[in-house]
Amino acid sequence: MTTVRTFRGSQSRWAPYAVLAAVAGAAGYLALVDPNRPGHYPTCPFYGLTGYYCPGCGSLRMIHALTHGHVAEAFGRNALTFVTLPFLAYLWVRWAVAVRRGRPLRAGVLRPWVIIIFSVVATVFWVVRNLPAGHALAP
């Protein structure tokens, strides 16, 4: 017999909407304060220490471009974050629906193979964007 694990973390009816409000607020701030201009945001610690881009480098500029409707530019700033956003939106919807129905979120949404594949893709992205041939993936 197989048991289904569930996440019982925050079952507050308003938790998904609080997260949505925080994400919308952060996106709104990024829309107003241009990360392309120096001095507004700190430098990535990994980039500052090593001179290499991490998988998240360019994400602020990607969100800024996306909030202004520049989809192609957003993809060019950080392709990994760009393609991850729909999956994150899907997870949020699953969570909001589960909370609304009064049910816990099933752990099967993030199966181990999904996490492993994402980890491998993120690592390959991390390495390739720092190679001369992967310059197009740099922010």
Coordinates of N, CA and C in Angstrom, one line a residue:
M1 N 0.8 -1.2 0.0 CA 0.0 0.0 0.0 C 0.9 1.2 0.0
T2 N 0.6 2.2 -0.8 CA 1.3 3.4 -1.0 C 0.6 4.5 -0.2
T3 N 1.4 5.2 0.6 CA 0.8 6.4 1.3 C 1.2 7.6 0.5
V4 N 0.3 8.6 0.5 CA 0.5 9.9 -0.2 C 1.0 10.9 0.9
R5 N 2.1 11.5 0.7 CA 2.6 12.5 1.6 C 1.9 13.8 1.2
T6 N 1.7 14.6 2.2 CA 1.1 15.9 2.0 C 1.8 17.0 2.7
F7 N 1.7 18.2 2.2 CA 2.3 19.4 2.8 C 1.3 20.0 3.7
R8 N 1.5 20.1 5.0 CA 0.5 20.7 5.9 C 1.0 22.0 6.4
G9 N 2.1 22.6 5.7 CA 2.7 23.8 6.2 C 1.6 24.9 6.5
S10 N 1.4 25.8 5.7 CA 0.5 26.9 5.9 C -0.9 26.6 5.3
Q11 N -1.8 26.3 6.2 CA -3.2 26.1 5.7 C -4.1 27.3 5.8
S12 N -3.5 28.4 6.1 CA -4.2 29.7 6.1 C -4.9 29.9 4.8
R13 N -6.1 30.3 4.8 CA -6.9 30.5 3.6 C -6.2 31.7 2.8
W14 N -5.6 32.6 3.5 CA -5.0 33.8 2.9 C -3.6 33.7 2.5
A15 N -2.9 32.6 2.9 CA -1.5 32.5 2.6 C -1.1 32.6 1.1
P16 N -1.8 31.9 0.2 CA -1.5 32.0 -1.2 C -1.6 33.5 -1.7
Y17 N -2.6 34.2 -1.2 CA -2.8 35.5 -1.6 C -1.8 36.5 -1.0
A18 N -1.3 36.2 0.2 CA -0.2 37.0 0.7 C 1.0 36.8 -0.1
V19 N 1.3 35.6 -0.5 CA 2.5 35.3 -1.4 C 2.3 36.0 -2.7
L20 N 1.1 36.0 -3.3 CA 0.8 36.6 -4.5 C 1.0 38.1 -4.4
A21 N 0.5 38.7 -3.3 CA 0.7 40.2 -3.1 C 2.2 40.5 -2.9
A22 N 3.0 39.7 -2.2 CA 4.4 39.9 -2.1 C 5.1 39.9 -3.4
V23 N 4.8 38.9 -4.2 CA 5.4 38.7 -5.6 C 5.0 39.9 -6.5
A24 N 3.7 40.3 -6.4 CA 3.2 41.4 -7.2 C 3.9 42.7 -6.7
G25 N 4.1 42.9 -5.4 CA 4.8 44.1 -4.9 C 6.2 44.1 -5.4
A26 N 6.9 43.0 -5.3 CA 8.3 42.9 -5.8 C 8.4 43.2 -7.3
A27 N 7.5 42.6 -8.1 CA 7.5 42.8 -9.5 C 7.2 44.3 -9.8
G28 N 6.3 44.9 -9.0 CA 6.0 46.3 -9.2 C 7.2 47.2 -8.9
Y29 N 7.9 46.9 -7.8 CA 9.1 47.6 -7.5 C 10.2 47.5 -8.6
L30 N 10.3 46.2 -9.1 CA 11.3 46.0 -10.2 C 10.8 46.7 -11.5
A31 N 9.5 46.9 -11.7 CA 9.1 47.6 -12.9 C 9.4 49.1 -12.7
L32 N 9.4 49.6 -11.5 CA 9.7 51.1 -11.3 C 11.1 51.4 -11.2
V33 N 11.9 50.5 -10.5 CA 13.3 50.8 -10.3 C 14.2 49.9 -11.2
D34 N 14.8 50.5 -12.2 CA 15.5 49.8 -13.2 C 16.8 49.1 -12.7
P35 N 16.9 47.8 -12.7 CA 18.1 47.1 -12.3 C 19.2 47.3 -13.3
N36 N 19.0 47.8 -14.5 CA 20.0 48.0 -15.4 C 20.9 49.3 -15.1
R37 N 20.4 50.1 -14.2 CA 21.1 51.3 -13.8 C 21.9 51.0 -12.5
P38 N 23.2 51.3 -12.5 CA 24.0 50.9 -11.3 C 23.6 51.7 -10.1
G39 N 23.8 51.0 -9.0 CA 23.5 51.5 -7.6 C 22.2 51.2 -7.0
H40 N 21.2 50.7 -7.8 CA 19.9 50.4 -7.3 C 19.8 49.1 -6.5
Y41 N 20.6 48.1 -6.9 CA 20.6 46.8 -6.3 C 22.0 46.3 -6.1
P42 N 22.2 45.4 -5.1 CA 23.5 44.9 -4.8 C 24.0 44.0 -6.0
T43 N 25.3 43.8 -6.1 CA 25.8 42.9 -7.1 C 25.6 41.5 -6.6
C44 N 25.4 40.5 -7.5 CA 25.3 39.1 -7.1 C 26.5 38.7 -6.3
P45 N 26.4 38.1 -5.1 CA 27.6 37.8 -4.3 C 28.5 36.8 -5.0
F46 N 27.9 35.8 -5.7 CA 28.7 34.8 -6.5 C 29.5 35.5 -7.6
Y47 N 28.8 36.4 -8.3 CA 29.5 37.1 -9.4 C 30.6 38.1 -8.8
G48 N 30.3 38.7 -7.7 CA 31.2 39.6 -7.1 C 32.5 38.9 -6.6
L49 N 32.3 37.7 -6.1 CA 33.5 36.9 -5.6 C 34.3 36.2 -6.7
T50 N 33.6 35.7 -7.7 CA 34.2 34.9 -8.7 C 34.4 35.5 -10.1
G51 N 33.5 36.4 -10.4 CA 33.5 37.0 -11.8 C 32.7 36.1 -12.7
Y52 N 32.0 35.1 -12.2 CA 31.2 34.2 -13.1 C 29.8 34.4 -12.7
Y53 N 28.9 34.2 -13.7 CA 27.5 34.3 -13.5 C 26.9 33.1 -12.8
C54 N 26.0 33.3 -11.9 CA 25.3 32.2 -11.3 C 24.0 31.9 -12.1
P55 N 23.2 30.9 -11.8 CA 22.0 30.6 -12.6 C 21.0 31.7 -12.4
G56 N 21.0 32.5 -11.3 CA 20.1 33.6 -11.1 C 20.5 34.9 -11.6
C57 N 21.7 35.1 -12.0 CA 22.2 36.4 -12.5 C 21.3 36.8 -13.7
G58 N 20.9 38.0 -13.7 CA 20.0 38.5 -14.8 C 18.5 38.4 -14.5
S59 N 18.2 37.8 -13.4 CA 16.7 37.6 -13.1 C 16.0 38.9 -12.8
L60 N 16.7 39.8 -12.1 CA 16.0 41.1 -11.8 C 15.8 41.8 -13.1
R61 N 16.8 41.8 -14.0 CA 16.6 42.5 -15.3 C 15.6 41.8 -16.1
M62 N 15.5 40.4 -16.0 CA 14.5 39.7 -16.7 C 13.1 40.1 -16.3
I63 N 12.9 40.2 -15.0 CA 11.5 40.5 -14.5 C 11.2 42.0 -14.8
H64 N 12.2 42.9 -14.8 CA 12.0 44.3 -15.2 C 11.6 44.3 -16.7
A65 N 12.3 43.6 -17.5 CA 11.9 43.6 -19.0 C 10.5 43.0 -19.1
L66 N 10.2 41.9 -18.4 CA 8.9 41.3 -18.5 C 7.8 42.2 -18.1
T67 N 8.0 43.0 -17.0 CA 6.9 43.9 -16.5 C 6.7 45.0 -17.5
H68 N 7.6 45.3 -18.4 CA 7.5 46.3 -19.4 C 7.0 45.7 -20.7
G69 N 6.7 44.4 -20.8 CA 6.3 43.8 -22.0 C 7.3 43.4 -23.0
H70 N 8.6 43.4 -22.6 CA 9.7 43.1 -23.5 C 10.0 41.6 -23.3
V71 N 9.2 40.8 -24.0 CA 9.4 39.3 -23.8 C 10.7 38.8 -24.3
A72 N 11.1 39.2 -25.5 CA 12.4 38.7 -26.1 C 13.5 39.1 -25.2
E73 N 13.5 40.4 -24.8 CA 14.6 40.9 -23.9 C 14.6 40.1 -22.6
A74 N 13.5 39.8 -22.1 CA 13.4 39.1 -20.8 C 14.0 37.7 -20.9
F75 N 13.7 37.0 -22.0 CA 14.2 35.7 -22.3 C 15.8 35.8 -22.4
G76 N 16.3 36.8 -23.0 CA 17.7 37.0 -23.2 C 18.4 37.3 -21.9
R77 N 17.7 37.9 -20.9 CA 18.4 38.3 -19.6 C 18.6 37.0 -18.8
N78 N 17.6 36.1 -18.7 CA 17.8 34.9 -18.0 C 16.8 33.9 -18.5
A79 N 17.3 33.0 -19.4 CA 16.4 32.1 -20.0 C 15.9 31.0 -19.0
L80 N 16.7 30.6 -18.1 CA 16.3 29.6 -17.1 C 15.1 30.1 -16.2
T81 N 15.3 31.3 -15.7 CA 14.2 31.9 -14.9 C 13.0 32.1 -15.7
F82 N 13.1 32.6 -16.9 CA 12.0 32.8 -17.8 C 11.2 31.6 -18.0
V83 N 11.8 30.4 -18.3 CA 11.1 29.2 -18.6 C 10.6 28.6 -17.3
T84 N 11.1 29.0 -16.2 CA 10.7 28.4 -14.9 C 9.4 29.1 -14.4
L85 N 9.2 30.4 -14.8 CA 8.0 31.1 -14.3 C 6.7 30.4 -14.5
P86 N 6.4 29.8 -15.7 CA 5.1 29.2 -15.8 C 4.9 28.0 -14.8
F87 N 6.0 27.3 -14.6 CA 5.9 26.2 -13.6 C 5.7 26.7 -12.2
L88 N 6.3 27.8 -11.8 CA 6.1 28.4 -10.5 C 4.6 28.9 -10.4
A89 N 4.1 29.4 -11.5 CA 2.7 29.9 -11.5 C 1.8 28.7 -11.4
Y90 N 2.1 27.6 -12.0 CA 1.3 26.4 -11.9 C 1.3 25.9 -10.4
L91 N 2.5 25.9 -9.8 CA 2.5 25.4 -8.4 C 1.7 26.3 -7.5
W92 N 1.8 27.6 -7.8 CA 1.0 28.6 -7.0 C -0.5 28.3 -7.1
V93 N -1.0 28.1 -8.3 CA -2.4 27.8 -8.6 C -2.8 26.5 -7.9
R94 N -1.9 25.4 -8.0 CA -2.2 24.2 -7.2 C -2.4 24.4 -5.7
W95 N -1.5 25.2 -5.2 CA -1.5 25.5 -3.8 C -2.8 26.3 -3.4
A96 N -3.1 27.4 -4.2 CA -4.3 28.2 -3.9 C -5.6 27.3 -4.0
V97 N -5.6 26.5 -5.0 CA -6.8 25.6 -5.1 C -6.9 24.7 -3.9
A98 N -5.8 24.1 -3.5 CA -5.8 23.1 -2.4 C -6.3 23.8 -1.1
V99 N -5.7 25.0 -0.9 CA -6.1 25.8 0.3 C -7.6 26.1 0.3
R100 N -8.0 26.6 -0.9 CA -9.4 27.0 -1.1 C -10.4 25.8 -0.8
R101 N -10.0 24.6 -1.2 CA -10.8 23.5 -1.0 C -10.7 22.9 0.4
G102 N -9.7 23.4 1.2 CA -9.5 22.9 2.5 C -8.7 21.6 2.5
R103 N -8.0 21.3 1.5 CA -7.2 20.1 1.4 C -5.7 20.5 1.4
P104 N -4.9 19.6 1.9 CA -3.4 19.8 1.9 C -2.9 19.6 0.5
L105 N -1.8 20.3 0.2 CA -1.2 20.1 -1.1 C -0.5 18.8 -1.2
R106 N -0.7 18.0 -2.2 CA -0.1 16.7 -2.3 C 1.4 16.9 -2.7
A107 N 2.2 16.1 -2.1 CA 3.7 16.2 -2.3 C 4.0 15.7 -3.7
G108 N 3.2 15.0 -4.4 CA 3.5 14.4 -5.7 C 3.7 15.5 -6.8
V109 N 3.4 16.7 -6.5 CA 3.6 17.8 -7.5 C 5.1 17.9 -7.8
L110 N 5.9 17.8 -6.7 CA 7.4 17.9 -6.9 C 8.0 16.5 -6.7
R111 N 7.9 15.7 -7.7 CA 8.5 14.4 -7.6 C 10.0 14.5 -7.7
P112 N 10.7 13.5 -7.1 CA 12.2 13.5 -7.1 C 12.8 13.7 -8.5
W113 N 12.2 13.0 -9.5 CA 12.8 13.1 -10.8 C 12.6 14.5 -11.4
V114 N 11.6 15.3 -11.0 CA 11.4 16.7 -11.4 C 12.5 17.5 -10.8
I115 N 12.8 17.3 -9.6 CA 13.8 18.1 -8.9 C 15.2 17.8 -9.4
I116 N 15.4 16.5 -9.7 CA 16.7 16.1 -10.3 C 16.9 16.7 -11.7
I117 N 15.9 16.6 -12.5 CA 16.0 17.2 -13.9 C 16.3 18.7 -13.8
F118 N 15.5 19.4 -12.9 CA 15.7 20.8 -12.8 C 17.1 21.1 -12.3
S119 N 17.6 20.4 -11.4 CA 19.0 20.6 -10.8 C 20.0 20.4 -11.9
V120 N 19.9 19.4 -12.7 CA 20.8 19.1 -13.8 C 20.7 20.2 -14.8
V121 N 19.5 20.6 -15.2 CA 19.4 21.7 -16.2 C 20.0 23.0 -15.7
A122 N 19.7 23.3 -14.4 CA 20.3 24.6 -13.8 C 21.8 24.5 -13.7
T123 N 22.4 23.3 -13.4 CA 23.8 23.2 -13.4 C 24.4 23.4 -14.8
V124 N 23.8 22.7 -15.8 CA 24.3 22.8 -17.1 C 24.2 24.3 -17.6
F125 N 23.1 24.9 -17.3 CA 22.9 26.4 -17.7 C 24.0 27.2 -17.0
W126 N 24.3 26.9 -15.7 CA 25.3 27.7 -15.0 C 26.7 27.6 -15.6
V127 N 27.0 26.4 -16.0 CA 28.3 26.2 -16.6 C 28.4 26.8 -18.0
V128 N 27.4 26.5 -18.9 CA 27.4 26.9 -20.3 C 27.4 28.4 -20.4
R129 N 26.6 29.1 -19.6 CA 26.5 30.6 -19.7 C 27.8 31.3 -19.3
N130 N 28.8 30.5 -18.7 CA 30.1 31.1 -18.4 C 31.2 30.7 -19.4
L131 N 30.8 29.9 -20.3 CA 31.8 29.5 -21.4 C 31.7 30.5 -22.5
P132 N 32.8 30.7 -23.3 CA 32.8 31.6 -24.4 C 31.7 31.3 -25.4
A133 N 31.5 30.0 -25.6 CA 30.4 29.6 -26.6 C 29.0 29.8 -26.1
G134 N 28.9 30.0 -24.8 CA 27.6 30.2 -24.2 C 27.3 31.7 -23.9
H135 N 28.0 32.6 -24.5 CA 27.9 34.0 -24.2 C 26.5 34.5 -24.4
A136 N 25.7 33.9 -25.3 CA 24.3 34.3 -25.5 C 23.4 34.1 -24.3
L137 N 23.9 33.2 -23.4 CA 23.1 32.9 -22.2 C 23.4 33.8 -21.0
A138 N 24.5 34.6 -21.2 CA 24.9 35.5 -20.2 C 23.9 36.7 -20.1
P139 N 23.7 37.3 -18.9 CA 22.8 38.4 -18.8 C 23.2 39.6 -19.5

